[in-house]
Tab-separated table of N, CA and C in Angstrom:
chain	number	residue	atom	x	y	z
A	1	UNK	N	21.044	-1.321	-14.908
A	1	UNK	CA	20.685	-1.632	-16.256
A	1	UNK	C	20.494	-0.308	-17.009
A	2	UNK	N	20.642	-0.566	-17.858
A	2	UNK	CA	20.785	0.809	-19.059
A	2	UNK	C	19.829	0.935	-20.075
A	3	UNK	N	19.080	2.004	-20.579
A	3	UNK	CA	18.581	1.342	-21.781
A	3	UNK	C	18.952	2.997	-22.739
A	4	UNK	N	18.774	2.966	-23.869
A	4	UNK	CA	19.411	3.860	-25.000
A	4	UNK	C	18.265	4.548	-25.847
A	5	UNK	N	17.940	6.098	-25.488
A	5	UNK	CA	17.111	6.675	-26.257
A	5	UNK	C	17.830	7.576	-27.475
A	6	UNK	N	17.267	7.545	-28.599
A	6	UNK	CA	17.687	8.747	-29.643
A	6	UNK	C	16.825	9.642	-29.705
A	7	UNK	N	17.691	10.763	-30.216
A	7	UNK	CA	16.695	11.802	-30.522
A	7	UNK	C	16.640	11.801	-31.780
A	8	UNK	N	15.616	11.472	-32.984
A	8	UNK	CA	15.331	11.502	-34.231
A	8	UNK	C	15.606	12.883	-35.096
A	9	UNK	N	15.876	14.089	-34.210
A	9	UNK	CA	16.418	15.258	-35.177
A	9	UNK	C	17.890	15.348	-35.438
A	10	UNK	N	18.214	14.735	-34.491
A	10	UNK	CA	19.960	15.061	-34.743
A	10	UNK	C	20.761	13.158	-34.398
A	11	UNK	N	19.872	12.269	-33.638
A	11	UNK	CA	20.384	11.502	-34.206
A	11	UNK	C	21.751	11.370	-32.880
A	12	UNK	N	21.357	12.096	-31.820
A	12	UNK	CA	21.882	11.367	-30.682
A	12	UNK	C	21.325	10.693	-29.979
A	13	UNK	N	22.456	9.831	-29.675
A	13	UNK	CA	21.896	8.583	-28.313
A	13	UNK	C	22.158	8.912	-27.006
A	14	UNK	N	21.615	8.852	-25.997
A	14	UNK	CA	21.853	8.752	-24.516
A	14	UNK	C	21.693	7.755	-24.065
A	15	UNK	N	22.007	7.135	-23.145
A	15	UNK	CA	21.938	6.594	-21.987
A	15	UNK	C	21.085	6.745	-20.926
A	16	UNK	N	20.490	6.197	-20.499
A	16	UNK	CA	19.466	6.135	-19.316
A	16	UNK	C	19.649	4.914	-18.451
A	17	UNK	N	19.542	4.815	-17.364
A	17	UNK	CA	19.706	4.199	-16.261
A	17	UNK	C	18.573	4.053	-16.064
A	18	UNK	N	18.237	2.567	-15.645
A	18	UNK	CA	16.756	2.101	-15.098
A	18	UNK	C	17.163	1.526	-13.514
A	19	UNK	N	15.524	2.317	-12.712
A	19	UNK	CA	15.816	1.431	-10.869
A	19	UNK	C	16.128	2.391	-10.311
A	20	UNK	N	16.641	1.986	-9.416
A	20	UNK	CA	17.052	2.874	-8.502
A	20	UNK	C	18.323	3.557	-8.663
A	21	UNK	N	18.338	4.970	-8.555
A	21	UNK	CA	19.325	5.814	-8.798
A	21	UNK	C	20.498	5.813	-7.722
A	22	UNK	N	21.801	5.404	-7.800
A	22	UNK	CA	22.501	5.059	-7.032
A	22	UNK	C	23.293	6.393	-7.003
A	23	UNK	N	23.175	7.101	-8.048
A	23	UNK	CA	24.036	8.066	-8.510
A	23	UNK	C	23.225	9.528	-7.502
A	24	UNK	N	21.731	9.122	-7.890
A	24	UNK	CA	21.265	10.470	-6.831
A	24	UNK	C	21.068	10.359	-5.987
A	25	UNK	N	21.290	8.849	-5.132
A	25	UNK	CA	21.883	8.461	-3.922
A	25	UNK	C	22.816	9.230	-2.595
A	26	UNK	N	23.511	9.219	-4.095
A	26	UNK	CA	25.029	9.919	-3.242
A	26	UNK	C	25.313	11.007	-3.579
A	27	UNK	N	24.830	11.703	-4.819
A	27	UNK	CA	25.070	13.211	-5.536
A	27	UNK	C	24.244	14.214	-5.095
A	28	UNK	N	22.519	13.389	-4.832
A	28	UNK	CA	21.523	14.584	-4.890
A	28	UNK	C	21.280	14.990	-5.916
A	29	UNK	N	21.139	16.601	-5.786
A	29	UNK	CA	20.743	17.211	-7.064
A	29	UNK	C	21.841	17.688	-7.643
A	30	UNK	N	22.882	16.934	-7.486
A	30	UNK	CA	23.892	17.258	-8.776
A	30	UNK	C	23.845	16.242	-9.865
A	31	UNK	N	22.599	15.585	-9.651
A	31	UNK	CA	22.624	14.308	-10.999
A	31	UNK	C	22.079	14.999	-12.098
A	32	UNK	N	20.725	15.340	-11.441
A	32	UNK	CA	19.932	16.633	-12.659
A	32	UNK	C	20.312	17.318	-12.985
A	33	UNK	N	21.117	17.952	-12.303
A	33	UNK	CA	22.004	19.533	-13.035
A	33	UNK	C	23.076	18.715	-14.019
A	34	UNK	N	23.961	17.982	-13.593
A	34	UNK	CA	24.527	17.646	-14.678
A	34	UNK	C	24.001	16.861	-15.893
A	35	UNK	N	23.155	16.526	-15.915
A	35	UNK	CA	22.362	15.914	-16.792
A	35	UNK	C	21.809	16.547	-17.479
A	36	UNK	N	21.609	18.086	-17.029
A	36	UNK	CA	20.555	18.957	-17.854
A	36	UNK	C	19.472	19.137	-17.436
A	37	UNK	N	18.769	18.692	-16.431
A	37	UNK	CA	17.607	18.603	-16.365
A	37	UNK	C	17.203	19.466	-15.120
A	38	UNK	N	17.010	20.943	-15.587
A	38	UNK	CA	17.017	21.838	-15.060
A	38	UNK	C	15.805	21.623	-14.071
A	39	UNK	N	14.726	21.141	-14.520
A	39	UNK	CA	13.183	21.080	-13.560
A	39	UNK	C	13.195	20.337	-12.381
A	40	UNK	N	14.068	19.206	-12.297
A	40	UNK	CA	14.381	17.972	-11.856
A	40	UNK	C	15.109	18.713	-10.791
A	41	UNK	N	15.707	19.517	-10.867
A	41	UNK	CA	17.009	20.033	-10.395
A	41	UNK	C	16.369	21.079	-9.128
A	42	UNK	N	15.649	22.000	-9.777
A	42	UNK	CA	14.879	23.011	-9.103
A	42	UNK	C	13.820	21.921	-8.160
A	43	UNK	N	13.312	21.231	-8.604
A	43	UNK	CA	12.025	20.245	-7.570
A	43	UNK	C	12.886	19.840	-6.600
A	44	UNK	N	14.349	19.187	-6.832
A	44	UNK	CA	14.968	18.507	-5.653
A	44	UNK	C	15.387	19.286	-4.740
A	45	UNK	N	16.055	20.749	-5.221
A	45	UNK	CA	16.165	21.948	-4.321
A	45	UNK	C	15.270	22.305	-3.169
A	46	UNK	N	13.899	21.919	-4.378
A	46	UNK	CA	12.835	22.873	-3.432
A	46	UNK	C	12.332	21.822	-1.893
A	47	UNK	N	12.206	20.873	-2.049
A	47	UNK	CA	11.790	19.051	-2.098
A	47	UNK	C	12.464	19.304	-0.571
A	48	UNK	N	14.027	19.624	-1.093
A	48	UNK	CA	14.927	19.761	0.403
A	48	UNK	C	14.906	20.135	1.179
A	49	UNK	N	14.520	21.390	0.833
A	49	UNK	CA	14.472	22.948	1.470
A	49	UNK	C	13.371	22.565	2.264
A	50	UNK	N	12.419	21.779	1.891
A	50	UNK	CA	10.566	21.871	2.610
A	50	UNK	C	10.703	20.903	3.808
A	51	UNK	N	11.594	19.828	3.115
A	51	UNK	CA	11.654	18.440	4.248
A	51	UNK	C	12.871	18.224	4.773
A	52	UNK	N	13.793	19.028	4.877
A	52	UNK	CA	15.168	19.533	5.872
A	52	UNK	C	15.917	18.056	5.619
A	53	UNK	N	15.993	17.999	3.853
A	53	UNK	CA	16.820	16.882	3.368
A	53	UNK	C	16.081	15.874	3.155
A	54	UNK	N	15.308	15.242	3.967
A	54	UNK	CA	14.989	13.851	3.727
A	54	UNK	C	14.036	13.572	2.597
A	55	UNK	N	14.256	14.563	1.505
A	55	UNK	CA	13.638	13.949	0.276
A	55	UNK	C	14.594	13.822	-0.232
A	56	UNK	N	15.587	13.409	0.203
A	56	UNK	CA	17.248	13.360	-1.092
A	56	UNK	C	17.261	11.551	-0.238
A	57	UNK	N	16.568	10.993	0.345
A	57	UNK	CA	16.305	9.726	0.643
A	57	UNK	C	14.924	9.286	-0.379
A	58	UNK	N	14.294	9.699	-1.104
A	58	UNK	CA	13.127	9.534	-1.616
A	58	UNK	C	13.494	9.615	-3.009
A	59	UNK	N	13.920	10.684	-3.466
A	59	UNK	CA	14.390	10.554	-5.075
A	59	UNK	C	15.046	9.758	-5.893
A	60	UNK	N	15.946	9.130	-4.784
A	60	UNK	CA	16.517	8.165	-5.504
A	60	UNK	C	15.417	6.644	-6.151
A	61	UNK	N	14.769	6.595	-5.564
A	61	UNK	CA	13.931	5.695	-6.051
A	61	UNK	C	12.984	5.744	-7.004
A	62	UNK	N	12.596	6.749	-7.014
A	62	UNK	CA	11.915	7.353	-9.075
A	62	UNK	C	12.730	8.163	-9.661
A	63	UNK	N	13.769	8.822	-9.901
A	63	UNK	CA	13.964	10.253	-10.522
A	63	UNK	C	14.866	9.338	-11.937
A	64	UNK	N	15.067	8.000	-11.886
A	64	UNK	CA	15.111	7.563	-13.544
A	64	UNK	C	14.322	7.447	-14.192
A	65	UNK	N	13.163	6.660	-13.137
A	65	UNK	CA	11.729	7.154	-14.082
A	65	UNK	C	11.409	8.488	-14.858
A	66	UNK	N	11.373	9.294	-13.832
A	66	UNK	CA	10.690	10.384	-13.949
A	66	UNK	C	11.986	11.474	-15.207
A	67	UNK	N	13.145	10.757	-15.278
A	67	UNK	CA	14.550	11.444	-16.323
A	67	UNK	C	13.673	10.674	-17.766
A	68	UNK	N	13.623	9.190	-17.882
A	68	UNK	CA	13.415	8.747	-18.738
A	68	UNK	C	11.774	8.917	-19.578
A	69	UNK	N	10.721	9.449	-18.432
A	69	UNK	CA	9.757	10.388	-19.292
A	69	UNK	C	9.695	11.559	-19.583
A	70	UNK	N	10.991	12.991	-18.803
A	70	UNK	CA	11.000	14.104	-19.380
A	70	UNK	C	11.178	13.401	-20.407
A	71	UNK	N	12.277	12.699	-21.165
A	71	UNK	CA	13.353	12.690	-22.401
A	71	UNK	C	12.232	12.133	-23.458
A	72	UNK	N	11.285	11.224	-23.341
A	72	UNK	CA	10.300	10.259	-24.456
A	72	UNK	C	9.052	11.849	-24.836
A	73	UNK	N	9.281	12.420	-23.672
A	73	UNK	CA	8.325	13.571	-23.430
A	73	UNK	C	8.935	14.721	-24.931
A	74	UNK	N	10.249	14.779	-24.745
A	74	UNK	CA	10.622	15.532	-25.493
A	74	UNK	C	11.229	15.020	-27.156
A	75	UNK	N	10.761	13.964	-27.030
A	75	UNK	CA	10.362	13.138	-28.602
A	75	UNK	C	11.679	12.129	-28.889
A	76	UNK	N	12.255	11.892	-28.066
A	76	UNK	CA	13.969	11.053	-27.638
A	76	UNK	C	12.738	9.558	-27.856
A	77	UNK	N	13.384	8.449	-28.863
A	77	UNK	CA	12.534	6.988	-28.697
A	77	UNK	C	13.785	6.182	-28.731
A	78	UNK	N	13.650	4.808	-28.182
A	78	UNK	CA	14.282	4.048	-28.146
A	78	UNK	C	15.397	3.430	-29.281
A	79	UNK	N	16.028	3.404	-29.071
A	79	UNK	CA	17.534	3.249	-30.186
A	79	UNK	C	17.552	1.640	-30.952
A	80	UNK	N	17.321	1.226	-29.736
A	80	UNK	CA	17.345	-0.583	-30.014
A	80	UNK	C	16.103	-1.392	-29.655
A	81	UNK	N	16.264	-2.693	-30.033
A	81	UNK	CA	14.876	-3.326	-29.918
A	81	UNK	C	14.925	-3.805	-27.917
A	82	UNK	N	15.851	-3.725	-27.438
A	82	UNK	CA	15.877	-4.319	-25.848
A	82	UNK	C	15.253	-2.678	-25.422
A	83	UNK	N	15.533	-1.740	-25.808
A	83	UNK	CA	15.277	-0.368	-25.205
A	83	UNK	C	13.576	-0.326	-25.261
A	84	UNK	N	13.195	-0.829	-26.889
A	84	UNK	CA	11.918	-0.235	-26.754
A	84	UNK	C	11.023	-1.146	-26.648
A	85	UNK	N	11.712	-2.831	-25.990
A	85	UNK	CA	10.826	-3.898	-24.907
A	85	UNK	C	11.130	-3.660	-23.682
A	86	UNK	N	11.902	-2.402	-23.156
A	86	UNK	CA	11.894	-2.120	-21.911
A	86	UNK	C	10.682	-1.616	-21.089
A	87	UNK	N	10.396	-0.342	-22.356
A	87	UNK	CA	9.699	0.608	-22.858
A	87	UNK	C	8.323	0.306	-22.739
A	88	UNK	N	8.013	-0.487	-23.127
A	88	UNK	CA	7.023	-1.076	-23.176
A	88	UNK	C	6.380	-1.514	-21.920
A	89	UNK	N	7.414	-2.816	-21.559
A	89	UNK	CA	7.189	-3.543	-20.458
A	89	UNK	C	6.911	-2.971	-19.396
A	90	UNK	N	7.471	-1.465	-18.955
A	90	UNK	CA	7.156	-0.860	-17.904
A	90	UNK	C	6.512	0.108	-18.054
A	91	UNK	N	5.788	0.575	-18.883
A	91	UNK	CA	4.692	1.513	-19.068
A	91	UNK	C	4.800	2.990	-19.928
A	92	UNK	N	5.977	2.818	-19.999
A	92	UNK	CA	6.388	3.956	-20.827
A	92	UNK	C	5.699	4.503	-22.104
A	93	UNK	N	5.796	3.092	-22.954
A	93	UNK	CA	5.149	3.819	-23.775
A	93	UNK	C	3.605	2.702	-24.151
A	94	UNK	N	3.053	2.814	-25.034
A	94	UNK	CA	1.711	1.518	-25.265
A	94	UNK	C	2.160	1.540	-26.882
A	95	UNK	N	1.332	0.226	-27.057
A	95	UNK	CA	1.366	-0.127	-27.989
A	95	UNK	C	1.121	0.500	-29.336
């Protein structure tokens, strides 16, 4: 499932993926790097390095979470009304 944040200065939309990351499943930390998300990127490096891989079995199960609050973090809000009852519904943002 997908849901669609803008950024209110310029008025782009992204895409975000909700659940489980299928993509950093199988990529690792080439999801964050290509995505941009340099911090994300460096934690999964480090994450690896400490637990001889087996946190690249663990990330996949928050790191959309944790993509979709850098981005609200950095002032990106929901595009559409399903995005920002997603938003809601799962804690993202309050009322």
């Amino acid at each position: 499932m997908m849901i669609y944040l803008k950024n209110p200065a310029n008025e782009m939309i992204i895409s975000c993926p909700t659940g489980f990351s299928w993509t950093n499943f199988f990529f690792g930390v080439f999801v964050p790097l290509l995505r941009g998300d340099l911090k994300y990127t460096i934690i999964q490096l480090i994450a690896a390095g400490l637990t001889a891989g087996i946190s690249w079995f663990v990330f996949p199960f928050f790191y959309n979470k944790l993509y979709i609050k850098s981005k609200l973090e950095k002032g990106f809000i929901a595009s559409d009304d399903y995005s920002h009852n997603y938003l809601l519904k799962n804690g993202y943002l309050s009322k």
